[in-house]
Tab-separated table of N, CA, C and O in Angstrom:
chain	number	residue	atom	x	y	z
A	1	UNK	N	-1.517	18.025	-10.756
A	1	UNK	CA	-0.873	16.579	-11.139
A	1	UNK	C	0.060	16.396	-12.225
A	1	UNK	O	0.332	15.693	-12.815
A	2	UNK	N	0.348	17.787	-12.691
A	2	UNK	CA	1.386	17.932	-13.651
A	2	UNK	C	0.834	17.773	-15.000
A	2	UNK	O	-0.354	18.100	-15.836
A	3	UNK	N	1.852	17.215	-16.124
A	3	UNK	CA	1.798	17.655	-17.602
A	3	UNK	C	1.772	16.218	-18.385
A	3	UNK	O	1.839	15.861	-19.290
A	4	UNK	N	0.801	15.275	-17.582
A	4	UNK	CA	0.621	14.101	-18.334
A	4	UNK	C	-0.761	13.998	-18.468
A	4	UNK	O	-1.479	14.880	-18.727
A	5	UNK	N	-1.395	12.741	-18.989
A	5	UNK	CA	-2.499	12.662	-19.228
A	5	UNK	C	-3.029	11.297	-18.695
A	5	UNK	O	-2.573	10.379	-18.153
A	6	UNK	N	-4.450	11.261	-18.362
A	6	UNK	CA	-5.180	10.222	-17.649
A	6	UNK	C	-6.173	9.656	-18.854
A	6	UNK	O	-6.408	10.409	-19.934
A	7	UNK	N	-6.250	8.086	-18.734
A	7	UNK	CA	-6.602	7.455	-19.977
A	7	UNK	C	-8.028	7.046	-19.611
A	7	UNK	O	-8.358	6.696	-17.974
A	8	UNK	N	-8.839	6.853	-20.175
A	8	UNK	CA	-10.466	6.375	-19.910
A	8	UNK	C	-10.867	5.851	-21.295
A	8	UNK	O	-10.459	6.103	-22.166
A	9	UNK	N	-11.972	5.173	-20.972
A	9	UNK	CA	-12.350	4.491	-22.155
A	9	UNK	C	-13.657	5.400	-22.694
A	9	UNK	O	-14.591	5.635	-21.694
A	10	UNK	N	-13.713	5.544	-23.654
A	10	UNK	CA	-14.983	6.238	-24.048
A	10	UNK	C	-15.323	5.644	-25.632
A	10	UNK	O	-14.252	5.638	-26.656
A	11	UNK	N	-16.582	5.148	-25.795
A	11	UNK	CA	-17.129	4.458	-26.965
A	11	UNK	C	-15.884	3.648	-28.080
A	11	UNK	O	-15.981	4.253	-28.881
A	12	UNK	N	-15.519	2.782	-27.625
A	12	UNK	CA	-14.269	2.246	-28.489
A	12	UNK	C	-13.056	2.216	-27.536
A	12	UNK	O	-12.782	1.675	-26.991
A	13	UNK	N	-11.785	2.885	-28.530
A	13	UNK	CA	-10.962	2.918	-28.673
A	13	UNK	C	-10.707	3.866	-27.144
A	13	UNK	O	-11.345	4.669	-26.677
A	14	UNK	N	-9.353	3.922	-26.455
A	14	UNK	CA	-8.962	4.486	-25.407
A	14	UNK	C	-8.764	6.116	-25.669
A	14	UNK	O	-8.346	6.279	-26.701
A	15	UNK	N	-9.300	6.888	-25.049
A	15	UNK	CA	-9.229	8.296	-25.293
A	15	UNK	C	-8.128	9.042	-23.847
A	15	UNK	O	-7.916	8.359	-23.114
A	16	UNK	N	-7.912	10.272	-23.820
A	16	UNK	CA	-7.150	10.657	-22.880
A	16	UNK	C	-7.853	12.161	-22.582
A	16	UNK	O	-8.345	12.841	-23.220
A	17	UNK	N	-7.534	12.611	-21.044
A	17	UNK	CA	-8.086	13.759	-20.848
A	17	UNK	C	-6.625	14.604	-20.185
A	17	UNK	O	-5.952	13.589	-19.362
A	18	UNK	N	-6.577	15.703	-20.788
A	18	UNK	CA	-5.383	16.149	-20.132
A	18	UNK	C	-5.560	16.487	-18.472
A	18	UNK	O	-6.358	17.111	-18.410
A	19	UNK	N	-4.462	16.106	-17.853
A	19	UNK	CA	-4.429	16.389	-16.480
A	19	UNK	C	-4.451	17.943	-16.051
A	19	UNK	O	-4.768	18.219	-14.823
A	20	UNK	N	-4.266	18.775	-17.238
A	20	UNK	CA	-3.902	20.154	-17.053
A	20	UNK	C	-5.358	20.417	-16.461
A	20	UNK	O	-5.979	21.510	-15.705
A	21	UNK	N	-6.287	20.136	-17.221
A	21	UNK	CA	-7.984	20.164	-17.372
A	21	UNK	C	-8.178	19.779	-15.833
A	21	UNK	O	-9.197	20.738	-15.262
A	22	UNK	N	-7.657	18.810	-15.205
A	22	UNK	CA	-8.465	18.455	-13.956
A	22	UNK	C	-7.568	19.223	-12.935
A	22	UNK	O	-8.288	19.646	-12.188
A	23	UNK	N	-6.174	19.441	-13.151
A	23	UNK	CA	-5.919	20.576	-12.323
A	23	UNK	C	-6.576	21.988	-12.471
A	23	UNK	O	-6.679	22.664	-11.126
A	24	UNK	N	-6.985	22.537	-13.390
A	24	UNK	CA	-7.573	23.713	-13.439
A	24	UNK	C	-8.922	23.635	-12.849
A	24	UNK	O	-9.338	24.316	-11.860
A	25	UNK	N	-9.775	22.509	-13.190
A	25	UNK	CA	-11.221	22.059	-12.466
A	25	UNK	C	-10.905	22.155	-10.668
A	25	UNK	O	-11.403	22.811	-10.170
A	26	UNK	N	-9.849	21.628	-10.248
A	26	UNK	CA	-9.813	21.500	-8.680
A	26	UNK	C	-9.421	22.883	-8.224
A	26	UNK	O	-9.829	23.374	-7.144
A	27	UNK	N	-8.093	23.385	-8.785
A	27	UNK	CA	-7.863	24.725	-8.400
A	27	UNK	C	-8.831	25.793	-8.443
A	27	UNK	O	-8.558	26.837	-7.806
A	28	UNK	N	-9.435	25.751	-9.307
A	28	UNK	CA	-10.419	26.941	-9.403
A	28	UNK	C	-11.544	26.605	-8.872
A	28	UNK	O	-12.549	27.528	-8.487
A	29	UNK	N	-11.787	25.790	-8.262
A	29	UNK	CA	-12.986	25.388	-7.125
A	29	UNK	C	-13.147	25.965	-5.959
A	29	UNK	O	-11.847	26.456	-5.693
A	30	UNK	N	-13.809	26.383	-5.111
A	30	UNK	CA	-13.805	27.256	-3.901
A	30	UNK	C	-13.772	26.061	-2.867
A	30	UNK	O	-14.318	26.319	-1.828
A	31	UNK	N	-13.738	24.837	-3.267
A	31	UNK	CA	-13.861	24.034	-2.129
A	31	UNK	C	-12.479	23.455	-1.497
A	31	UNK	O	-11.598	22.920	-2.131
A	32	UNK	N	-12.218	23.834	-0.282
A	32	UNK	CA	-10.904	23.592	0.463
A	32	UNK	C	-10.815	22.418	0.522
A	32	UNK	O	-9.705	22.113	0.498
A	33	UNK	N	-11.755	21.353	1.061
A	33	UNK	CA	-11.450	19.964	1.062
A	33	UNK	C	-10.819	19.502	-0.159
A	33	UNK	O	-10.114	18.608	-0.030
A	34	UNK	N	-11.574	19.960	-0.934
A	34	UNK	CA	-10.837	19.439	-2.446
A	34	UNK	C	-9.317	19.844	-2.723
A	34	UNK	O	-8.593	18.988	-3.461
A	35	UNK	N	-9.157	21.114	-2.049
A	35	UNK	CA	-7.677	21.596	-2.251
A	35	UNK	C	-6.740	20.804	-1.480
A	35	UNK	O	-5.523	20.516	-1.795
A	36	UNK	N	-7.318	20.447	-0.589
A	36	UNK	CA	-6.461	19.776	0.191
A	36	UNK	C	-6.441	18.307	-0.228
A	36	UNK	O	-5.327	17.761	0.124
A	37	UNK	N	-7.027	17.822	-0.754
A	37	UNK	CA	-6.980	16.314	-1.314
A	37	UNK	C	-6.114	16.508	-2.769
A	37	UNK	O	-5.579	15.321	-3.097
A	38	UNK	N	-5.517	17.676	-3.149
A	38	UNK	CA	-5.117	17.718	-4.479
A	38	UNK	C	-3.597	16.920	-4.348
A	38	UNK	O	-3.248	16.402	-4.932
A	39	UNK	N	-2.916	17.176	-2.802
A	39	UNK	CA	-1.411	16.382	-3.000
A	39	UNK	C	-1.926	14.796	-3.001
A	39	UNK	O	-0.941	14.022	-3.964
A	40	UNK	N	-2.854	14.281	-2.198
A	40	UNK	CA	-3.067	12.755	-2.543
A	40	UNK	C	-3.658	12.473	-3.848
A	40	UNK	O	-3.519	11.233	-4.398
A	41	UNK	N	-4.328	13.294	-4.514
A	41	UNK	CA	-4.693	12.879	-5.736
A	41	UNK	C	-3.121	12.744	-6.770
A	41	UNK	O	-3.011	11.539	-7.617
A	42	UNK	N	-2.468	13.681	-6.549
A	42	UNK	CA	-1.126	13.495	-7.181
A	42	UNK	C	-0.094	12.524	-6.784
A	42	UNK	O	0.144	12.002	-7.661
A	43	UNK	N	-0.647	11.679	-5.611
A	43	UNK	CA	0.016	10.827	-5.173
A	43	UNK	C	-0.542	9.391	-5.621
A	43	UNK	O	0.070	8.561	-5.526
A	44	UNK	N	-1.793	9.591	-6.471
A	44	UNK	CA	-2.435	8.577	-6.983
A	44	UNK	C	-2.976	7.607	-5.791
A	44	UNK	O	-3.319	6.340	-5.808
A	45	UNK	N	-3.428	8.078	-4.622
A	45	UNK	CA	-4.409	7.664	-3.487
A	45	UNK	C	-5.690	7.394	-3.830
A	45	UNK	O	-6.404	8.141	-4.743
A	46	UNK	N	-5.822	6.058	-3.749
A	46	UNK	CA	-7.248	5.262	-4.564
A	46	UNK	C	-8.365	6.167	-3.604
A	46	UNK	O	-9.129	6.394	-4.720
A	47	UNK	N	-8.235	6.058	-2.506
A	47	UNK	CA	-9.516	7.067	-2.064
A	47	UNK	C	-9.908	7.914	-2.669
A	47	UNK	O	-11.059	8.693	-2.565
A	48	UNK	N	-8.690	8.897	-3.151
A	48	UNK	CA	-9.276	10.224	-3.191
A	48	UNK	C	-9.464	10.314	-4.945
A	48	UNK	O	-10.323	10.869	-5.252
A	49	UNK	N	-8.853	9.492	-5.575
A	49	UNK	CA	-9.564	9.076	-7.020
A	49	UNK	C	-10.925	8.525	-7.078
A	49	UNK	O	-11.901	9.211	-8.013
A	50	UNK	N	-11.414	8.001	-5.978
A	50	UNK	CA	-12.895	7.614	-5.541
A	50	UNK	C	-13.515	8.640	-5.659
A	50	UNK	O	-14.953	9.233	-6.168
A	51	UNK	N	-12.985	9.776	-4.543
A	51	UNK	CA	-13.956	10.648	-4.305
A	51	UNK	C	-14.233	11.732	-5.285
A	51	UNK	O	-15.453	12.113	-5.916
A	52	UNK	N	-13.356	11.976	-5.897
A	52	UNK	CA	-13.078	12.907	-7.242
A	52	UNK	C	-14.101	12.392	-8.458
A	52	UNK	O	-14.559	12.924	-9.051
A	53	UNK	N	-14.050	11.130	-8.678
A	53	UNK	CA	-14.758	10.348	-9.652
A	53	UNK	C	-16.012	10.786	-9.460
A	53	UNK	O	-16.653	11.147	-10.332
A	54	UNK	N	-16.598	10.426	-8.040
A	54	UNK	CA	-17.906	10.651	-7.645
A	54	UNK	C	-18.137	11.723	-7.734
A	54	UNK	O	-19.201	12.515	-8.078
A	55	UNK	N	-17.492	13.058	-7.408
A	55	UNK	CA	-17.614	14.524	-7.494
A	55	UNK	C	-17.895	14.825	-8.847
A	55	UNK	O	-18.791	15.581	-8.955
A	56	UNK	N	-16.887	14.144	-9.888
A	56	UNK	CA	-17.075	14.768	-11.112
A	56	UNK	C	-18.711	14.148	-11.925
A	56	UNK	O	-18.999	14.441	-12.155
A	57	UNK	N	-18.861	12.893	-11.482
A	57	UNK	CA	-20.001	12.204	-11.654
A	57	UNK	C	-21.247	12.846	-11.382
A	57	UNK	O	-22.290	13.495	-12.085
A	58	UNK	N	-21.274	13.343	-10.113
A	58	UNK	CA	-22.711	14.295	-9.658
A	58	UNK	C	-22.464	15.643	-9.845
A	58	UNK	O	-23.269	16.460	-9.501
A	59	UNK	N	-21.539	16.070	-9.881
A	59	UNK	CA	-21.131	17.653	-10.351
A	59	UNK	C	-21.334	18.370	-8.953
A	59	UNK	O	-21.951	19.222	-8.831
A	60	UNK	N	-20.473	18.019	-8.126
A	60	UNK	CA	-20.633	18.268	-6.630
A	60	UNK	C	-19.116	18.815	-6.069
A	60	UNK	O	-17.908	18.311	-6.941
A	61	UNK	N	-19.194	19.204	-4.849
A	61	UNK	CA	-17.730	19.480	-4.291
A	61	UNK	C	-16.775	20.303	-5.232
A	61	UNK	O	-15.545	20.441	-5.135
A	62	UNK	N	-17.381	21.177	-6.007
A	62	UNK	CA	-16.955	22.154	-6.538
A	62	UNK	C	-16.645	21.879	-7.775
A	62	UNK	O	-16.109	22.684	-8.622
A	63	UNK	N	-16.785	20.703	-8.263
A	63	UNK	CA	-16.216	20.028	-9.764
A	63	UNK	C	-17.543	20.188	-10.717
A	63	UNK	O	-18.889	19.947	-10.158
A	64	UNK	N	-17.249	20.251	-11.787
A	64	UNK	CA	-18.355	20.406	-12.842
A	64	UNK	C	-18.806	18.794	-13.202
A	64	UNK	O	-17.813	17.980	-12.899
A	65	UNK	N	-19.969	18.620	-13.372
A	65	UNK	CA	-20.563	17.217	-13.796
A	65	UNK	C	-19.833	17.091	-14.996
A	65	UNK	O	-20.028	17.836	-16.162
A	66	UNK	N	-19.169	15.872	-15.161
A	66	UNK	CA	-18.245	15.371	-16.142
A	66	UNK	C	-18.226	14.119	-16.195
A	66	UNK	O	-17.102	13.500	-15.635
A	67	UNK	N	-19.065	13.254	-17.051
A	67	UNK	CA	-19.165	11.769	-17.057
A	67	UNK	C	-17.451	11.172	-17.511
A	67	UNK	O	-17.091	10.236	-16.990
A	68	UNK	N	-16.966	11.795	-18.339
A	68	UNK	CA	-15.811	11.349	-19.122
A	68	UNK	C	-14.495	10.980	-17.934
A	68	UNK	O	-13.839	10.373	-17.383
A	69	UNK	N	-14.495	12.467	-17.040
A	69	UNK	CA	-13.436	12.560	-16.267
A	69	UNK	C	-14.306	11.571	-15.129
A	69	UNK	O	-13.103	11.115	-14.207
A	70	UNK	N	-15.356	11.613	-14.445
A	70	UNK	CA	-15.802	10.881	-13.730
A	70	UNK	C	-15.190	9.270	-14.059
A	70	UNK	O	-14.608	8.614	-13.016
A	71	UNK	N	-15.665	8.905	-15.049
A	71	UNK	CA	-15.196	7.268	-15.402
A	71	UNK	C	-13.743	7.105	-15.359
A	71	UNK	O	-13.342	6.004	-15.079
A	72	UNK	N	-13.003	8.217	-15.845
A	72	UNK	CA	-11.551	7.997	-15.519
A	72	UNK	C	-11.034	7.559	-14.526
A	72	UNK	O	-10.359	6.728	-14.013
A	73	UNK	N	-11.650	8.629	-13.540
A	73	UNK	CA	-11.082	8.493	-12.189
A	73	UNK	C	-11.764	7.218	-11.569
A	73	UNK	O	-11.029	6.470	-10.677
A	74	UNK	N	-13.240	6.876	-11.562
A	74	UNK	CA	-13.590	5.725	-10.746
A	74	UNK	C	-12.759	4.634	-11.679
A	74	UNK	O	-12.966	3.573	-11.025
A	75	UNK	N	-12.513	4.465	-12.935
A	75	UNK	CA	-11.791	3.389	-13.378
A	75	UNK	C	-10.161	3.095	-12.892
A	75	UNK	O	-10.207	2.082	-12.330
A	76	UNK	N	-9.815	4.258	-12.564
A	76	UNK	CA	-8.243	4.402	-11.894
A	76	UNK	C	-8.679	3.841	-10.084
A	76	UNK	O	-7.757	2.837	-9.819
A	77	UNK	N	-9.585	3.975	-9.495
A	77	UNK	CA	-9.849	3.519	-8.589
A	77	UNK	C	-10.439	2.055	-8.310
A	77	UNK	O	-10.069	1.512	-7.304
A	78	UNK	N	-11.050	1.836	-9.320
A	78	UNK	CA	-11.643	0.561	-9.541
A	78	UNK	C	-10.240	-0.648	-9.665
A	78	UNK	O	-10.414	-1.598	-9.019
A	79	UNK	N	-9.420	-0.161	-10.377
A	79	UNK	CA	-8.263	-0.934	-10.845
A	79	UNK	C	-7.441	-1.296	-9.495
A	79	UNK	O	-6.606	-1.936	-9.304
A	80	UNK	N	-7.393	0.244	-8.286
A	80	UNK	CA	-6.835	0.039	-7.332
A	80	UNK	C	-7.599	-0.853	-6.263
A	80	UNK	O	-7.314	-0.818	-5.169
A	81	UNK	N	-8.536	-1.016	-6.469
A	81	UNK	CA	-9.182	-2.000	-5.559
A	81	UNK	C	-10.562	-1.364	-4.812
A	81	UNK	O	-11.303	-1.984	-4.047
A	82	UNK	N	-10.817	-0.177	-5.299
A	82	UNK	CA	-12.157	0.187	-4.688
A	82	UNK	C	-13.586	-0.358	-4.919
A	82	UNK	O	-13.848	-0.471	-6.267
A	83	UNK	N	-13.952	-1.162	-4.142
A	83	UNK	CA	-15.375	-1.581	-4.064
A	83	UNK	C	-16.532	-0.853	-5.054
A	83	UNK	O	-17.275	-1.368	-5.978
A	84	UNK	N	-16.927	0.102	-4.332
A	84	UNK	CA	-17.798	1.338	-5.020
A	84	UNK	C	-17.452	1.661	-6.223
A	84	UNK	O	-18.357	1.574	-7.092
A	85	UNK	N	-16.564	1.860	-6.885
A	85	UNK	CA	-16.058	2.225	-8.134
A	85	UNK	C	-16.109	1.001	-9.091
A	85	UNK	O	-16.580	1.151	-10.023
A	86	UNK	N	-15.822	-0.145	-8.456
A	86	UNK	CA	-16.414	-1.595	-9.383
A	86	UNK	C	-17.214	-1.914	-9.398
A	86	UNK	O	-17.788	-1.841	-10.785
A	87	UNK	N	-18.302	-1.348	-8.579
A	87	UNK	CA	-19.478	-1.825	-8.861
A	87	UNK	C	-20.312	-0.780	-9.846
A	87	UNK	O	-20.983	-1.027	-10.408
A	88	UNK	N	-19.809	0.416	-9.662
A	88	UNK	CA	-20.380	1.551	-10.634
A	88	UNK	C	-19.966	1.375	-11.589
A	88	UNK	O	-21.143	1.151	-12.812
A	89	UNK	N	-18.855	0.738	-12.357
A	89	UNK	CA	-18.428	0.320	-13.468
A	89	UNK	C	-19.038	-0.460	-13.911
A	89	UNK	O	-19.376	-0.923	-15.214
A	90	UNK	N	-19.470	-1.501	-13.058
A	90	UNK	CA	-19.629	-2.863	-13.711
A	90	UNK	C	-21.664	-2.614	-14.197
A	90	UNK	O	-21.927	-2.749	-14.900
A	91	UNK	N	-21.926	-1.505	-13.288
A	91	UNK	CA	-23.759	-1.174	-13.722
A	91	UNK	C	-23.341	-0.330	-15.080
A	91	UNK	O	-24.269	-0.341	-16.080
A	92	UNK	N	-22.177	0.593	-15.276
A	92	UNK	CA	-22.212	1.263	-16.441
A	92	UNK	C	-22.173	0.119	-17.538
A	92	UNK	O	-22.795	0.193	-18.845
A	93	UNK	N	-21.295	-0.693	-17.531
A	93	UNK	CA	-21.011	-1.767	-18.620
A	93	UNK	C	-22.015	-2.448	-18.926
A	93	UNK	O	-22.720	-2.614	-19.821
A	94	UNK	N	-22.805	-2.795	-18.057
A	94	UNK	CA	-23.997	-4.005	-17.867
A	94	UNK	C	-25.017	-3.246	-18.633
A	94	UNK	O	-25.692	-4.011	-19.250
A	95	UNK	N	-25.336	-1.970	-18.299
A	95	UNK	CA	-26.006	-1.094	-19.057
A	95	UNK	C	-26.291	-0.120	-20.099
A	95	UNK	O	-26.904	0.655	-20.486
A	96	UNK	N	-24.796	0.027	-20.106
A	96	UNK	CA	-24.581	0.900	-21.156
A	96	UNK	C	-24.701	2.651	-21.012
A	96	UNK	O	-24.968	3.229	-21.583
A	97	UNK	N	-24.275	2.805	-19.787
A	97	UNK	CA	-24.394	4.166	-18.934
A	97	UNK	C	-23.359	4.716	-19.472
A	97	UNK	O	-22.179	4.635	-18.799
A	98	UNK	N	-23.433	5.667	-20.376
A	98	UNK	CA	-22.512	6.555	-20.952
A	98	UNK	C	-21.262	5.885	-21.577
A	98	UNK	O	-20.180	6.560	-22.126
A	99	UNK	N	-21.249	4.416	-21.778
A	99	UNK	CA	-20.547	3.848	-22.503
A	99	UNK	C	-21.203	2.724	-23.238
A	99	UNK	O	-22.486	2.305	-22.841
A	100	UNK	N	-20.473	2.357	-24.370
A	100	UNK	CA	-21.213	0.952	-24.972
A	100	UNK	C	-21.408	-0.238	-24.129
A	100	UNK	O	-20.552	-0.400	-23.152
A	101	UNK	N	-22.459	-0.958	-23.987
A	101	UNK	CA	-22.980	-2.382	-23.321
A	101	UNK	C	-21.492	-3.194	-23.422
A	101	UNK	O	-21.225	-3.310	-24.653
A	102	UNK	N	-21.033	-3.714	-22.601
A	102	UNK	CA	-19.737	-4.672	-22.500
A	102	UNK	C	-20.153	-5.490	-21.308
A	102	UNK	O	-19.688	-5.328	-20.220
A	103	UNK	N	-20.897	-6.946	-21.778
A	103	UNK	CA	-20.967	-7.943	-20.587
A	103	UNK	C	-20.007	-8.419	-20.217
A	103	UNK	O	-20.167	-8.799	-18.776
A	104	UNK	N	-18.840	-8.554	-20.695
A	104	UNK	CA	-17.715	-9.253	-20.301
A	104	UNK	C	-17.069	-8.498	-18.999
A	104	UNK	O	-16.988	-8.803	-17.670
A	105	UNK	N	-17.074	-7.316	-19.521
A	105	UNK	CA	-16.544	-6.093	-18.303
A	105	UNK	C	-16.942	-5.878	-17.221
A	105	UNK	O	-16.891	-5.976	-16.153
A	106	UNK	N	-18.588	-5.970	-17.511
A	106	UNK	CA	-19.862	-5.833	-16.500
A	106	UNK	C	-19.379	-7.295	-15.450
A	106	UNK	O	-19.597	-6.931	-14.213
A	107	UNK	N	-19.609	-8.167	-16.021
A	107	UNK	CA	-19.055	-9.518	-15.259
A	107	UNK	C	-17.894	-9.138	-14.324
A	107	UNK	O	-17.630	-9.702	-13.190
A	108	UNK	N	-16.809	-8.867	-14.759
A	108	UNK	CA	-15.571	-8.587	-14.355
A	108	UNK	C	-15.709	-8.066	-13.272
A	108	UNK	O	-15.300	-8.471	-12.024
A	109	UNK	N	-16.168	-6.567	-13.361
A	109	UNK	CA	-16.137	-5.881	-12.149
A	109	UNK	C	-17.402	-6.127	-11.136
A	109	UNK	O	-17.178	-5.997	-10.122
A	110	UNK	N	-18.260	-7.081	-11.632
A	110	UNK	CA	-19.395	-7.633	-10.730
A	110	UNK	C	-18.496	-8.587	-9.693
A	110	UNK	O	-18.722	-8.827	-8.496
A	111	UNK	N	-17.865	-9.364	-10.344
A	111	UNK	CA	-16.895	-10.180	-9.349
A	111	UNK	C	-16.173	-9.737	-8.590
A	111	UNK	O	-16.020	-10.200	-7.201
A	112	UNK	N	-15.671	-8.506	-8.952
A	112	UNK	CA	-14.324	-7.938	-8.261
A	112	UNK	C	-15.418	-7.051	-6.772
A	112	UNK	O	-15.278	-7.473	-5.800
A	113	UNK	N	-16.780	-6.546	-7.179
A	113	UNK	CA	-17.210	-6.219	-6.202
A	113	UNK	C	-18.093	-7.215	-5.168
A	113	UNK	O	-18.453	-6.840	-4.024
A	114	UNK	N	-18.321	-8.428	-5.928
A	114	UNK	CA	-18.958	-9.204	-5.022
A	114	UNK	C	-17.884	-9.829	-3.902
A	114	UNK	O	-18.452	-10.509	-3.043
A	115	UNK	N	-16.634	-9.340	-3.837
A	115	UNK	CA	-15.792	-9.781	-2.912
A	115	UNK	C	-15.913	-8.544	-1.646
A	115	UNK	O	-15.176	-8.700	-0.541
A	116	UNK	N	-17.134	-7.673	-1.689
A	116	UNK	CA	-16.996	-6.664	-0.779
A	116	UNK	C	-17.705	-7.383	0.494
A	116	UNK	O	-17.965	-8.477	0.820
A	117	UNK	N	-17.013	-6.694	1.870
A	117	UNK	CA	-17.412	-7.274	3.028
A	117	UNK	C	-18.630	-6.520	3.350
A	117	UNK	O	-18.771	-6.803	4.857
A	118	UNK	N	-19.339	-5.657	2.646
A	118	UNK	CA	-20.787	-5.108	2.906
A	118	UNK	C	-21.269	-5.937	2.238
A	118	UNK	O	-21.188	-6.021	1.141
A	119	UNK	N	-22.274	-6.455	3.032
A	119	UNK	CA	-23.421	-7.385	2.667
A	119	UNK	C	-24.293	-6.671	1.240
A	119	UNK	O	-24.209	-7.772	0.627
A	120	UNK	N	-24.797	-5.798	1.449
A	120	UNK	CA	-25.989	-5.255	0.585
A	120	UNK	C	-24.774	-5.052	-0.770
A	120	UNK	O	-25.189	-5.573	-1.797
A	121	UNK	N	-23.632	-4.659	-0.819
A	121	UNK	CA	-22.756	-4.581	-2.194
A	121	UNK	C	-22.617	-5.962	-2.445
A	121	UNK	O	-22.931	-6.151	-3.565
A	122	UNK	N	-21.993	-6.773	-1.531
A	122	UNK	CA	-21.654	-8.222	-2.129
A	122	UNK	C	-23.057	-8.914	-2.695
A	122	UNK	O	-23.009	-9.762	-3.850
A	123	UNK	N	-24.431	-8.863	-1.984
A	123	UNK	CA	-25.326	-9.619	-2.609
A	123	UNK	C	-25.970	-8.889	-3.774
A	123	UNK	O	-26.367	-9.421	-4.700
A	124	UNK	N	-26.005	-7.457	-4.044
A	124	UNK	CA	-25.988	-6.993	-5.231
A	124	UNK	C	-25.402	-7.300	-6.529
A	124	UNK	O	-25.845	-7.535	-7.661
A	125	UNK	N	-23.915	-7.351	-6.288
A	125	UNK	CA	-23.146	-7.803	-7.322
A	125	UNK	C	-23.246	-9.491	-7.532
A	125	UNK	O	-23.419	-9.551	-8.855
A	126	UNK	N	-23.704	-10.482	-6.751
A	126	UNK	CA	-24.262	-11.605	-6.608
A	126	UNK	C	-25.510	-11.788	-7.923
A	126	UNK	O	-25.593	-12.446	-8.477
A	127	UNK	N	-26.464	-10.541	-7.196
A	127	UNK	CA	-27.821	-10.659	-8.099
A	127	UNK	C	-27.244	-10.319	-9.374
A	127	UNK	O	-27.999	-11.026	-10.861
A	128	UNK	N	-27.021	-9.273	-9.652
A	128	UNK	CA	-26.275	-9.063	-10.999
A	128	UNK	C	-25.931	-9.712	-11.960
A	128	UNK	O	-26.164	-9.810	-13.036
A	129	UNK	N	-24.662	-10.793	-11.249
A	129	UNK	CA	-23.940	-11.749	-12.101
A	129	UNK	C	-25.053	-13.087	-12.225
A	129	UNK	O	-25.140	-13.266	-13.487
A	130	UNK	N	-25.848	-12.952	-11.458
A	130	UNK	CA	-27.010	-14.088	-11.781
A	130	UNK	C	-28.086	-13.695	-13.159
A	130	UNK	O	-28.071	-14.074	-14.068
A	131	UNK	N	-27.727	-12.204	-12.876
A	131	UNK	CA	-28.977	-11.843	-13.958
A	131	UNK	C	-28.453	-11.662	-15.375
A	131	UNK	O	-29.065	-11.645	-16.327
A	132	UNK	N	-27.005	-11.392	-15.391
A	132	UNK	CA	-26.291	-11.485	-16.641
A	132	UNK	C	-26.113	-12.727	-17.377
A	132	UNK	O	-25.861	-12.812	-18.111
A	133	UNK	N	-26.311	-13.468	-16.506
A	133	UNK	CA	-26.233	-15.069	-17.143
A	133	UNK	C	-27.451	-15.207	-17.889
A	133	UNK	O	-27.317	-16.016	-18.938
A	134	UNK	N	-28.753	-14.588	-17.652
A	134	UNK	CA	-29.741	-14.642	-18.088
A	134	UNK	C	-29.808	-13.864	-19.580
A	134	UNK	O	-30.411	-14.453	-20.635
A	135	UNK	N	-28.933	-13.047	-19.703
A	135	UNK	CA	-28.939	-12.116	-21.493
A	135	UNK	C	-28.139	-13.154	-22.181
A	135	UNK	O	-27.334	-14.005	-22.152
């Protein structure tokens, strides 16, 4: 991924993760599929950002569990249109999971994920939007 930094939100102001850390995590993993995805990650492929984000979240596919790195990748995927990343971030903001609660951000991400073509995701997002109105 080179010599740059990835931005993520962590309890207040934006912080950064050095992409060298991510490169090291991926290249040191023994997961050949992750190694194959490395080029797509460098190209900014949204589906790959989602995959790597969830891999960091759950500590699988050869990557260590790291919420900050997961959040960074999932935020990029959500901004690129990933419905599952949008819904995950909405839950994080709504319930203060790993980050401070932010109901406005939660509503924004739930609105985005409510556009899903998957009925279960769409219905869950609409239900969560209604629940947030009660807060």
